[in-house]
PDB file of C-alpha atoms and ligand atoms in Angstrom:
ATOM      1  CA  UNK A   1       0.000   0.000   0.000  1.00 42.00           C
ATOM      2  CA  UNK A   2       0.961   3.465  -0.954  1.00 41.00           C
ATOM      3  CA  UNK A   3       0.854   5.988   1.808  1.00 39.00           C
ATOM      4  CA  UNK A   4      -1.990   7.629   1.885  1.00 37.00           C
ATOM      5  CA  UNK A   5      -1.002  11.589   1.333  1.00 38.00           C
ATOM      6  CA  UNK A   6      -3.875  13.349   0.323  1.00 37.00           C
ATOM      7  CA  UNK A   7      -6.482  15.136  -0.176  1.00 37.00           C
ATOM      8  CA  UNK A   8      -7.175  18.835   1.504  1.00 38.00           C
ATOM      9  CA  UNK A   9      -9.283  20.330  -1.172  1.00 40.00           C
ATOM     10  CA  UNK A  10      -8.130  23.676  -0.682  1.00 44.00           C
ATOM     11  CA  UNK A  11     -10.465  25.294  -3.350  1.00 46.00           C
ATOM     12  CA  UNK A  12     -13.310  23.627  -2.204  1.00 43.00           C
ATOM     13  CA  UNK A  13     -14.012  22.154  -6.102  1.00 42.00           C
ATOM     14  CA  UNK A  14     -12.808  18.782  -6.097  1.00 41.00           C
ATOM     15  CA  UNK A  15      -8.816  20.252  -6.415  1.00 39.00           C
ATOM     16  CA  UNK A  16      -6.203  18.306  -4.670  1.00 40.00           C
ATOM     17  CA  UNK A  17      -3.123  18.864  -2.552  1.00 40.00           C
ATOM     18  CA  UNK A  18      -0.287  16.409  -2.562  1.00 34.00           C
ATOM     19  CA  UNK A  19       1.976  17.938   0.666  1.00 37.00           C
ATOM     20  CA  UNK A  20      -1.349  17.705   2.929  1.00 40.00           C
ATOM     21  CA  UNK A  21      -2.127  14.415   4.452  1.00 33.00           C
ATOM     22  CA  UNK A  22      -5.429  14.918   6.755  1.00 32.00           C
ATOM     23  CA  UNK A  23      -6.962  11.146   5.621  1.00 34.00           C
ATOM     24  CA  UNK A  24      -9.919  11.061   3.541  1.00 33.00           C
ATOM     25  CA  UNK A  25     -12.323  10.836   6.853  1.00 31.00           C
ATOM     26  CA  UNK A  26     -10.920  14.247   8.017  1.00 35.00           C
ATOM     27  CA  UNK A  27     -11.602  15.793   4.779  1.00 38.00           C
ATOM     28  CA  UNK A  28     -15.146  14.605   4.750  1.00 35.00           C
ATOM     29  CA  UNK A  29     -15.467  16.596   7.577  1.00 33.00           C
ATOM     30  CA  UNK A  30     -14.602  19.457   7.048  1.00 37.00           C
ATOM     31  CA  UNK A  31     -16.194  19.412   3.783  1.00 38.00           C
ATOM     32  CA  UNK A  32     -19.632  18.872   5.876  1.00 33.00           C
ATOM     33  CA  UNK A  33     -18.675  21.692   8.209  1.00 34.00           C
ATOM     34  CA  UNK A  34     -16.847  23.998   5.016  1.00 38.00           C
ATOM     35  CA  UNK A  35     -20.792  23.906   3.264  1.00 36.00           C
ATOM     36  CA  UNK A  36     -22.270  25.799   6.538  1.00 34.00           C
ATOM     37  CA  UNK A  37     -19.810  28.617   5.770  1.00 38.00           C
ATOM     38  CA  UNK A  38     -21.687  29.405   2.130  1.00 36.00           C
ATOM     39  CA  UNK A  39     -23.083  32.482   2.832  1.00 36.00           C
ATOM     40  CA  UNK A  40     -22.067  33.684   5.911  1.00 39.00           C
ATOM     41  CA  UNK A  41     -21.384  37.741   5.893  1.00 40.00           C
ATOM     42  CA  UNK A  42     -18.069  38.946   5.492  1.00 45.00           C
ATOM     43  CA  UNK A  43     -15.842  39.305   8.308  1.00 46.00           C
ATOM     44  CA  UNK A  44     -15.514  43.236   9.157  1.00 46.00           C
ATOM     45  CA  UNK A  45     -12.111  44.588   8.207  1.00 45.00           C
ATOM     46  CA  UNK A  46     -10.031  46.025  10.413  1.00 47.00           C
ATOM     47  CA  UNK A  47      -8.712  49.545   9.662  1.00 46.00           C
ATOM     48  CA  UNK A  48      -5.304  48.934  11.056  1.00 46.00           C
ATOM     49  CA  UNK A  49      -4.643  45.341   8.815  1.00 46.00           C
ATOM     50  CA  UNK A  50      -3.382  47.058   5.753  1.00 56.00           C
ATOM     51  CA  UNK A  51      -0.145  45.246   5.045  1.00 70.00           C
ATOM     52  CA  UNK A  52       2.187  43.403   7.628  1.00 89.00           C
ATOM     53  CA  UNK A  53       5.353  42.055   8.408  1.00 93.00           C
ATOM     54  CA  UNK A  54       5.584  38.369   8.093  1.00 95.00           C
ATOM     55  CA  UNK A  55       8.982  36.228   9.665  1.00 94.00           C
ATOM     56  CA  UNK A  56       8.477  33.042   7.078  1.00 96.00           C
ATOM     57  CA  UNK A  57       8.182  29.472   8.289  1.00 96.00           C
ATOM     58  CA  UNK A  58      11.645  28.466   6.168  1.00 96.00           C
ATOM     59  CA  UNK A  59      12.964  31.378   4.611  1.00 96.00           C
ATOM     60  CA  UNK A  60      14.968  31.206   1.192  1.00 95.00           C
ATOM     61  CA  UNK A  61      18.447  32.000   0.352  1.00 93.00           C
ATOM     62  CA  UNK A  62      19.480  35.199  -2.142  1.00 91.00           C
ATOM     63  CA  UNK A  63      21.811  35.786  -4.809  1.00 87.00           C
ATOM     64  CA  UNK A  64      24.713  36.396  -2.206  1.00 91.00           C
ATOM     65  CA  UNK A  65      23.657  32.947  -0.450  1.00 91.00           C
ATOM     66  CA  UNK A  66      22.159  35.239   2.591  1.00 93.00           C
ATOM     67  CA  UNK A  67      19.257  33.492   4.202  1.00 95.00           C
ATOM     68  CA  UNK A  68      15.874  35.912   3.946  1.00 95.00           C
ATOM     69  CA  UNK A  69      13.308  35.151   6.243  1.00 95.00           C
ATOM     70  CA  UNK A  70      10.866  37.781   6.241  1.00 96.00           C
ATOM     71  CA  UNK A  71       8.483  39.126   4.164  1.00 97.00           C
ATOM     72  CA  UNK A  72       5.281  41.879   3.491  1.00 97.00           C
ATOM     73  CA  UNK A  73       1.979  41.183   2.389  1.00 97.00           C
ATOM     74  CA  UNK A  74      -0.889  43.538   1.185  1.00 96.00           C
ATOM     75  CA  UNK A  75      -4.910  43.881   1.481  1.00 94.00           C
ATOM     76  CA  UNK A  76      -6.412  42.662  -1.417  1.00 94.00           C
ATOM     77  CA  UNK A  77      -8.330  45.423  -3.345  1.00 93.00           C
ATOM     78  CA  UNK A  78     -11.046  45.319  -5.913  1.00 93.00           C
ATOM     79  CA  UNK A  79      -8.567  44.652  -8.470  1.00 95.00           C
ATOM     80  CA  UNK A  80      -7.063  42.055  -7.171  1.00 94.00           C
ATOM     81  CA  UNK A  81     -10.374  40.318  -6.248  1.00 91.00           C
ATOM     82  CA  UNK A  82     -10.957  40.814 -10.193  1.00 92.00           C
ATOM     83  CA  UNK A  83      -7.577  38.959 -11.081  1.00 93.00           C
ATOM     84  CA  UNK A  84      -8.108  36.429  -8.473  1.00 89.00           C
ATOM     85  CA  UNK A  85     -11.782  35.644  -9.793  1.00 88.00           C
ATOM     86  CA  UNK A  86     -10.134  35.228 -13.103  1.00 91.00           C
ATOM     87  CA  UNK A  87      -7.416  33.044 -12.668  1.00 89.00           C
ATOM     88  CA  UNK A  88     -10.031  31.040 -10.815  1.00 84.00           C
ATOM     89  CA  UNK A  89     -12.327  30.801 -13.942  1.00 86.00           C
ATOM     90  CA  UNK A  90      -9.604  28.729 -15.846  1.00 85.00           C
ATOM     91  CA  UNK A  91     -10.260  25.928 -13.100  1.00 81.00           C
ATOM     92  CA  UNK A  92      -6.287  25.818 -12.954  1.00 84.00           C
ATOM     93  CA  UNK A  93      -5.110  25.372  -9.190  1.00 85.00           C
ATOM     94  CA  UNK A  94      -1.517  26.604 -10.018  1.00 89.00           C
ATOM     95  CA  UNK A  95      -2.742  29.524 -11.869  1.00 90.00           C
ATOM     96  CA  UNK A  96      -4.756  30.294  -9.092  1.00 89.00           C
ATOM     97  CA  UNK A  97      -2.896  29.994  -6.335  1.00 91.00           C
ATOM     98  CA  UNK A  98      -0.305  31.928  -8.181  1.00 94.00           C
ATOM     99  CA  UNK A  99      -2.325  34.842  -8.236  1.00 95.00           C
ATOM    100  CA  UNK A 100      -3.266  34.697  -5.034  1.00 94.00           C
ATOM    101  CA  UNK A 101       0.185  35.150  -4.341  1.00 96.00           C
ATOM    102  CA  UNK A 102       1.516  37.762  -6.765  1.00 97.00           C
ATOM    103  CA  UNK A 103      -1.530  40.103  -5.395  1.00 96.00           C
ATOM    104  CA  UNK A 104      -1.275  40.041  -1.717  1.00 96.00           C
ATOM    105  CA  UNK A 105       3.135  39.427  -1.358  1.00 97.00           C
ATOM    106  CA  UNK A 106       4.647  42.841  -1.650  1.00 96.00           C
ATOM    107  CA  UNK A 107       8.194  42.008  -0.818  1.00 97.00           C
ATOM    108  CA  UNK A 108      10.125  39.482  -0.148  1.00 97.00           C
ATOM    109  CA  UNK A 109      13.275  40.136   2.105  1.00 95.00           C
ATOM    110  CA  UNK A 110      13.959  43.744   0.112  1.00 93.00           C
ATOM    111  CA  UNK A 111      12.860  42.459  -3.048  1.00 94.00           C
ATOM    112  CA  UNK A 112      10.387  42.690  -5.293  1.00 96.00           C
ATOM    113  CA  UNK A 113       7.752  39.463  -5.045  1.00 96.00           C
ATOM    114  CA  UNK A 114       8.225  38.846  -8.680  1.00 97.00           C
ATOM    115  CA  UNK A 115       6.514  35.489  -9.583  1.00 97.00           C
ATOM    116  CA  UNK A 116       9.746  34.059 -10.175  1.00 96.00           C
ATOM    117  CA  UNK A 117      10.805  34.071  -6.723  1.00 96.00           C
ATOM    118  CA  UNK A 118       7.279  33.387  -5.067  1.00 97.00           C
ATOM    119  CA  UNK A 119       8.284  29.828  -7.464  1.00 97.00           C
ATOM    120  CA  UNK A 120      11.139  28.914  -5.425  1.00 96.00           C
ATOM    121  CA  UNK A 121       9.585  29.733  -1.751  1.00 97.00           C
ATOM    122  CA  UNK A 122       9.288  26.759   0.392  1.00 97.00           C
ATOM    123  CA  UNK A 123       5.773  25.228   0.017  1.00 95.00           C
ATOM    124  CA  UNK A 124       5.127  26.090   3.717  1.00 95.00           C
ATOM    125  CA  UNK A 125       6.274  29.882   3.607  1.00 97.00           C
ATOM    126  CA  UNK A 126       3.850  29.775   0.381  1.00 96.00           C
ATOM    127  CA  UNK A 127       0.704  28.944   2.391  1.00 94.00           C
ATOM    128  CA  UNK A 128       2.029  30.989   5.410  1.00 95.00           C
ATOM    129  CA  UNK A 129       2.137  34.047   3.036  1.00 96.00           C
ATOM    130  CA  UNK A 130      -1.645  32.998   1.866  1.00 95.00           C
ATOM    131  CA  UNK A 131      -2.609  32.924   5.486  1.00 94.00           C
ATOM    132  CA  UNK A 132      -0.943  36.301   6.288  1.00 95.00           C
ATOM    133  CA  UNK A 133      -2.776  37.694   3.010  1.00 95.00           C
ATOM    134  CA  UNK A 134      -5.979  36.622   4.495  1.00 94.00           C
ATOM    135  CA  UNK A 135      -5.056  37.934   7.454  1.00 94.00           C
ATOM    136  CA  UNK A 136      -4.187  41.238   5.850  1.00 94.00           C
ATOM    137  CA  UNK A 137      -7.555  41.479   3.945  1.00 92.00           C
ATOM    138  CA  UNK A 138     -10.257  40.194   6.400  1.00 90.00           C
ATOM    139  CA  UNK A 139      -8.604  40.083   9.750  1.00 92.00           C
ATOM    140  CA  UNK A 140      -7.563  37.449  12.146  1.00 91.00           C
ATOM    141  CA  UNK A 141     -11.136  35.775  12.804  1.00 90.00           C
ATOM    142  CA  UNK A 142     -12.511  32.281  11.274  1.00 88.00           C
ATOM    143  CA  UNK A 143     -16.261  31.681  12.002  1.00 87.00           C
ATOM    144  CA  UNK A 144     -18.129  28.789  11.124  1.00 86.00           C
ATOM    145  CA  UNK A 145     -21.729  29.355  11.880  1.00 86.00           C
ATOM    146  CA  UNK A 146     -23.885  26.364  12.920  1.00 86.00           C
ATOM    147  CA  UNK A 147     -21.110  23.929  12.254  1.00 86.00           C
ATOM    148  CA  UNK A 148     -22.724  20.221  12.483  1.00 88.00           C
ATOM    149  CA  UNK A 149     -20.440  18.557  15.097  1.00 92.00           C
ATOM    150  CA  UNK A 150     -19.935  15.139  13.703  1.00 92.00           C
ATOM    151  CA  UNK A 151     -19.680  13.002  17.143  1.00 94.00           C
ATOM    152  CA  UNK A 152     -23.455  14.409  18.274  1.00 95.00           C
ATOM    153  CA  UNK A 153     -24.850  16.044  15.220  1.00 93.00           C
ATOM    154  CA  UNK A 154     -25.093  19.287  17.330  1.00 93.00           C
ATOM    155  CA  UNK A 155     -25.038  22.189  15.907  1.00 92.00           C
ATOM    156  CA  UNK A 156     -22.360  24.947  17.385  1.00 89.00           C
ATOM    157  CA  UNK A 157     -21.680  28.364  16.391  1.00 90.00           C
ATOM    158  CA  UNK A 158     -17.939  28.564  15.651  1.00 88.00           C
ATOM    159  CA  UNK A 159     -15.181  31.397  16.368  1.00 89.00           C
ATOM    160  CA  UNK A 160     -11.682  30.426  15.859  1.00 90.00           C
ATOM    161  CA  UNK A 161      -8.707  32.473  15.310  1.00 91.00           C
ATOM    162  CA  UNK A 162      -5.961  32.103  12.332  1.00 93.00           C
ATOM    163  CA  UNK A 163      -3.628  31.543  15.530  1.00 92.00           C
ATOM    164  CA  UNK A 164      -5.365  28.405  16.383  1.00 91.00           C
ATOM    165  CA  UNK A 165      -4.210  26.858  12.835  1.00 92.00           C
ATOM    166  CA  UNK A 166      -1.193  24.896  14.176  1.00 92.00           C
ATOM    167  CA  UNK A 167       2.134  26.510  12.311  1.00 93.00           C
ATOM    168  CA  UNK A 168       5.847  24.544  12.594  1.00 94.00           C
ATOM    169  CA  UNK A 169       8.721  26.348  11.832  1.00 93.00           C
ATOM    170  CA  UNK A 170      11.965  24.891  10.059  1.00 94.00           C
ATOM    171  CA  UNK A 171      14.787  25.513  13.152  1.00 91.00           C
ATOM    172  CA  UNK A 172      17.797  25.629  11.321  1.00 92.00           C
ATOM    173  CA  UNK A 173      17.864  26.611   7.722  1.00 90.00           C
ATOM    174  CA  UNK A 174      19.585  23.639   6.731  1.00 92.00           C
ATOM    175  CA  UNK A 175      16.784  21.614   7.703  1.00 95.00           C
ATOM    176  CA  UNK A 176      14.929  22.139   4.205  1.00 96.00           C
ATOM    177  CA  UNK A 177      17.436  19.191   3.386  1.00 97.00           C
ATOM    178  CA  UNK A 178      17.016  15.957   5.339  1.00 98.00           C
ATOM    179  CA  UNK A 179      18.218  12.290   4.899  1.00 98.00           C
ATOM    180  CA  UNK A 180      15.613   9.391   5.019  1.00 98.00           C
ATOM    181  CA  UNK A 181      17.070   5.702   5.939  1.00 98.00           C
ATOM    182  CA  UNK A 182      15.407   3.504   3.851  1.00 97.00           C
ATOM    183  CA  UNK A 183      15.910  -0.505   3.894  1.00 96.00           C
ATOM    184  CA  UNK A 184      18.886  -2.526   3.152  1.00 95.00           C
ATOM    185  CA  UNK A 185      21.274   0.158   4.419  1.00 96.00           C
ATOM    186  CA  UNK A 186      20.387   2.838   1.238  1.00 97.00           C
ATOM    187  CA  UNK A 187      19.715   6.546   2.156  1.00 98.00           C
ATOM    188  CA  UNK A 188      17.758   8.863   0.200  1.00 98.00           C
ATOM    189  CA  UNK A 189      19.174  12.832   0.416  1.00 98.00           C
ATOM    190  CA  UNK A 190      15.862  14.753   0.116  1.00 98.00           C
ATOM    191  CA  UNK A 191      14.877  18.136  -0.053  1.00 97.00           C
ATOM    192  CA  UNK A 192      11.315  20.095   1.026  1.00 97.00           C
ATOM    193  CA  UNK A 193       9.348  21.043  -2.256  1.00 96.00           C
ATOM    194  CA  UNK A 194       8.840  23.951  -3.571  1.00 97.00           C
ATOM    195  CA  UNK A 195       6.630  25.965  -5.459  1.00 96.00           C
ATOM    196  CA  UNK A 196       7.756  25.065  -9.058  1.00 96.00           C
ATOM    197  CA  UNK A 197       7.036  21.285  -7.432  1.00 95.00           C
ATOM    198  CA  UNK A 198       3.565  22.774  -6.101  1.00 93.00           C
ATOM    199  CA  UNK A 199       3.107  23.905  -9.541  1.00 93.00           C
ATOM    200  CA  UNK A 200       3.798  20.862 -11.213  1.00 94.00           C
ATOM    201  CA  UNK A 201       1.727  18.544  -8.850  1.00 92.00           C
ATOM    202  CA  UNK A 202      -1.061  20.598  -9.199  1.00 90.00           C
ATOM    203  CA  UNK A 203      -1.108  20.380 -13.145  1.00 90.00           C
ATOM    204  CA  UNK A 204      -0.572  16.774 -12.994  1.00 90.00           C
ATOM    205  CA  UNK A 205      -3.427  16.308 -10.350  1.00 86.00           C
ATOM    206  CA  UNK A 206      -6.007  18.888 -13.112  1.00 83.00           C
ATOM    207  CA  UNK A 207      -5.294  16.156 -15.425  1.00 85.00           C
ATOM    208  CA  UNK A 208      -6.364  12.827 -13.358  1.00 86.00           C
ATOM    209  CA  UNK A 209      -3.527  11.415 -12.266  1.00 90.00           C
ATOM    210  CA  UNK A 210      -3.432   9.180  -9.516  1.00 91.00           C
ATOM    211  CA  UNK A 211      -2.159   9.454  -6.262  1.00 91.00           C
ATOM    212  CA  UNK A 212       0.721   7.350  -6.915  1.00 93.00           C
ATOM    213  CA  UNK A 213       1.865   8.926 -10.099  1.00 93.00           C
ATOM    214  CA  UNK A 214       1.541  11.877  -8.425  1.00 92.00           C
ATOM    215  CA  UNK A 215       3.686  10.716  -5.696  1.00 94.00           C
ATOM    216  CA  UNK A 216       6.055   9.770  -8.229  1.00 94.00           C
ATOM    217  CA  UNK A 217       6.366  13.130  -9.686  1.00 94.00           C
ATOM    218  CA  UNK A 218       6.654  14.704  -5.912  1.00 95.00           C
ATOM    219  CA  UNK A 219       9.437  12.081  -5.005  1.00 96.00           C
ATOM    220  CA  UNK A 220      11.184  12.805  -8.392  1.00 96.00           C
ATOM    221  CA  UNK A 221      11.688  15.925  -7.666  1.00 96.00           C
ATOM    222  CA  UNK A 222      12.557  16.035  -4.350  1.00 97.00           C
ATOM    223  CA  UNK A 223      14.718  13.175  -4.047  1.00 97.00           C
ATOM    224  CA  UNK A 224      18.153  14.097  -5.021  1.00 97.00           C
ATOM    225  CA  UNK A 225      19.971  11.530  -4.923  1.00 97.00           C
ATOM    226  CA  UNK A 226      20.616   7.917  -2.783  1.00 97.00           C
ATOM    227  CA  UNK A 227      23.786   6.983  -0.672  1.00 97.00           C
ATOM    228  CA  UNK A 228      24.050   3.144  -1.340  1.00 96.00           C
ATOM    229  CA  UNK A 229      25.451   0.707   1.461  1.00 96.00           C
ATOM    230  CA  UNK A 230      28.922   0.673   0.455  1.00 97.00           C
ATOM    231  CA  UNK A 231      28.902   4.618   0.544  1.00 97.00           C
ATOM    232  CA  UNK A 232      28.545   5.526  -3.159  1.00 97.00           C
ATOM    233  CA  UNK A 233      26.320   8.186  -4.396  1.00 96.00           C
ATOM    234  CA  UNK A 234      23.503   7.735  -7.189  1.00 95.00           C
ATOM    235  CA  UNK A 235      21.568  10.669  -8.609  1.00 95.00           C
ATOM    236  CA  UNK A 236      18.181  10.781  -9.018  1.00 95.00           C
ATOM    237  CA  UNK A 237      16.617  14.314  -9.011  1.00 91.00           C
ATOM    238  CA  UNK A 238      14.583  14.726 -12.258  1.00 87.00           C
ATOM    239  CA  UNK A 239      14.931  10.880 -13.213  1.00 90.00           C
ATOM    240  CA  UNK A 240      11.464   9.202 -12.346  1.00 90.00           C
ATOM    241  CA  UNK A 241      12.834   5.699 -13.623  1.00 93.00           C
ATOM    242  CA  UNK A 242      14.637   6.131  -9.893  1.00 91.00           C
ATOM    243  CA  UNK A 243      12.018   6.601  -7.565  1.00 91.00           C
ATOM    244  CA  UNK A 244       9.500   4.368  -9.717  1.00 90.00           C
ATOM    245  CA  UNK A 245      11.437   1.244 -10.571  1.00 90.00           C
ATOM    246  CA  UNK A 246      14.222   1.574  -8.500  1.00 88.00           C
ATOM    247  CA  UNK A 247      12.377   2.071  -4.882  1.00 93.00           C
ATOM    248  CA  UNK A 248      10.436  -0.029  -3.146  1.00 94.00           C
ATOM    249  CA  UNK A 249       6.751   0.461  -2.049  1.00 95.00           C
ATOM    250  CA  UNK A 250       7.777   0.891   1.410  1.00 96.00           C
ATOM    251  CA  UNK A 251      10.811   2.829   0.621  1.00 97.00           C
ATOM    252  CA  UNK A 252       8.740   5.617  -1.552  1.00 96.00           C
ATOM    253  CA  UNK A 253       6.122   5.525   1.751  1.00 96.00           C
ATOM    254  CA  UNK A 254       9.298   6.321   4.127  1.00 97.00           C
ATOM    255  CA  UNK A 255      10.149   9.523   2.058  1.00 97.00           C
ATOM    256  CA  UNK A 256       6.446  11.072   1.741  1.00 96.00           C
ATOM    257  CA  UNK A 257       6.109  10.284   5.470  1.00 96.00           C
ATOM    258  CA  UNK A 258       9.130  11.934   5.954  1.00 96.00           C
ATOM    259  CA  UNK A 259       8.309  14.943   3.562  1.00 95.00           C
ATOM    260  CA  UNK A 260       5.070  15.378   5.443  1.00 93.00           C
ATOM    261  CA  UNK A 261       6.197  15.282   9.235  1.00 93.00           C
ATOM    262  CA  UNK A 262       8.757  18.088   8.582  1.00 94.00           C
ATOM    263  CA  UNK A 263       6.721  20.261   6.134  1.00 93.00           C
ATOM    264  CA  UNK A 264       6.938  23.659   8.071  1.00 95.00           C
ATOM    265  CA  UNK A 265       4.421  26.462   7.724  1.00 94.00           C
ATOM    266  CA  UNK A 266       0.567  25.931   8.995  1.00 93.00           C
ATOM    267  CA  UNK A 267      -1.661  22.902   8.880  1.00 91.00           C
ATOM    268  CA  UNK A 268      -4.826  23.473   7.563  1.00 88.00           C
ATOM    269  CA  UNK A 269      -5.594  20.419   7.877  1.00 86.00           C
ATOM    270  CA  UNK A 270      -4.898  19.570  12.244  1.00 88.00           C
ATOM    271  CA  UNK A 271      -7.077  23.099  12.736  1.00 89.00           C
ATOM    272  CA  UNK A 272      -9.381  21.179  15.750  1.00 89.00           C
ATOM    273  CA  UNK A 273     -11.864  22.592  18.218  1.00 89.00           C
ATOM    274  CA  UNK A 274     -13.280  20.706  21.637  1.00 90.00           C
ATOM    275  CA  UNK A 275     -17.380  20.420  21.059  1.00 91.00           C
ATOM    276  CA  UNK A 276     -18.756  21.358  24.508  1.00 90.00           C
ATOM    277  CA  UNK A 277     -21.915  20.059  24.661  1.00 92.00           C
ATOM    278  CA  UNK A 278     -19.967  16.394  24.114  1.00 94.00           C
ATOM    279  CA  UNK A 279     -17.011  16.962  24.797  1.00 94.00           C
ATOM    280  CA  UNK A 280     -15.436  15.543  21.721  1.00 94.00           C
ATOM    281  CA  UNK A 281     -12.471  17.022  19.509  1.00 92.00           C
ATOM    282  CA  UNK A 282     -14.210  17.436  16.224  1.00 90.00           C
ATOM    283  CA  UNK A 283     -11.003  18.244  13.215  1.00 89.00           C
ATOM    284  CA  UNK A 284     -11.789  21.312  11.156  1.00 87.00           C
ATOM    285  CA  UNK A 285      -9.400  21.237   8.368  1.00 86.00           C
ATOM    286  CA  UNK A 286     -10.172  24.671   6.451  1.00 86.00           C
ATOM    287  CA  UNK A 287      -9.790  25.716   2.642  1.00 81.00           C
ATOM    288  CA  UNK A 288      -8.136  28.521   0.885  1.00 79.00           C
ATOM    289  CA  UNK A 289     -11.730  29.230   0.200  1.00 77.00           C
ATOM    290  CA  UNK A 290     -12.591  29.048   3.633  1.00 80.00           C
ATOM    291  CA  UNK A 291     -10.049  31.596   4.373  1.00 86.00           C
ATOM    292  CA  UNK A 292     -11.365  33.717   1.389  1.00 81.00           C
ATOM    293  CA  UNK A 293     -15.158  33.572   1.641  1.00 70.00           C
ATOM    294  CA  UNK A 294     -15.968  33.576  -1.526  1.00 61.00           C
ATOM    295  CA  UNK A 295     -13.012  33.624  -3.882  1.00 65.00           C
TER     296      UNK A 295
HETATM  297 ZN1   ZN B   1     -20.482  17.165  19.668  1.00 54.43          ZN
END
């Protein structure tokens, strides 16, 4: 069995995302509870949440190799809401979320956000930037009125915060590379994706791939190379034939696991809240579109 290592649906339509692993029962879930947000009034905007100051999850390195790890985002305007709306008419996730991006990240470090560099941005400082965006533009609330708790069917009039979405950081910048022991002695040298590999997964999953050739394309590109038992190295970044006839089953589920637990930036998917009335902890894994009523 393949790990299982999907599906958020962070556009709410059916689209897919490879890094997040919240088990289909989870995502059921909050799909039941996402449907009781349609049509909910806007969050009021705070005057003050104009643009902000962000210190990124993972940070990225510059042309002089000097690590960057903070950013600005902006309040989406009208115009922006127009692009947004656009990009989302072509029912492609990359396109979208790109947009997303290049409207609400006004710097990066004391550069320009050009799309280019929002490309190579660790997949966590990505959706950390999305969060701050949101943040930015509607405030810091997240209400979910008359959620259906799944435990007792009662209904329960939800107020979270974006601070209650869990958020790991990388601690040392080196981190974003990691080693994953895999059986008979081999090591695979891996590396966290990033957005070009967001980008990629995403068109592959708009065209009906499966979850494993997806995973194939995620562990292609992220796994640089293997250090075999007696020491020698064998390259593998960019050569699928590597991780798809040359790795095991269980070997390929070591790496996603791996990729997974150490993904920094916030979980969307372990956002939870304790149901009073039964006292059970019902999972609330939210959507970009949650986030964005309406976009
Ligand atoms: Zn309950």
């Amino acid at each position: 069995m393949e790990t299982e290592t999907v599906t958020a649906d962070p556009f709410g339509d059916g689209w897919v995302n490879p890094m997040n692993n919240p088990g289909a029962a989870n995502a059921a879930i909050g799909q039941a509870l996402a449907t009781a947000t349609a049509g909910s009034p806007m969050p009021d905007i705070p005057a003050h949440h104009t643009s902000g100051h962000v210190d990124l999850v993972g940070g990225f390195f510059d042309g002089e190799g000097q690590l960057v790890r903070h950013a600005t985002v902006r309040e989406l305007t009208g115009e922006h809401e127009e692009r947004i709306a656009k990009a989302r008419q072509s029912r492609n996730s990359a396109r979208m979320l790109a947009t997303l991006l290049e409207c609400g990240v006004e710097r990066l470090g004391d550069q320009e956000a050009t799309p280019k560099l929002l490309r190579k941005l660790l997949i966590g400082d990505r959706d950390q930037l999305i969060l701050e965006i949101r943040r930015a533009t509607y405030g810091n609330e997240l209400e979910f009125p008359a959620a259906e708790c799944p435990h007792c069917n009662g209904k329960v009039d939800l107020e979270l915060t974006l601070d209650d979405i869990p958020t790991r950081h990388l601690d040392t910048p080196e981190d974003r590379n990691f080693t994953v022991p895999l059986r008979r002695g081999r090591v695979a040298n891996v590396r966290l994706p990033i957005g070009e590999d967001q980008e990629a997964l995403l068109e592959l999953s708009g065209n009906n791939a499966s979850l494993a050739e997806q995973n194939t394309l995620l562990l292609s590109r992220t796994v640089k190379s293997f250090t075999e038992p007696d020491g020698s190295e064998t390259q593998a970044a960019g050569i699928p034939a590597m991780v798809r006839e040359r790795l095991s089953m269980p070997d390929r589920a070591a790496i996603l696991k791996a990729l997974n637990d150490r993904r920094p930036g916030p979980r969307y998917d372990e956002l939870s809240f304790t149901h009073d009335a039964c006292g059970e902890e019902v999972e609330l894994p939210v959507t970009v579109s949650d986030l964005f009523l309406g976009l």
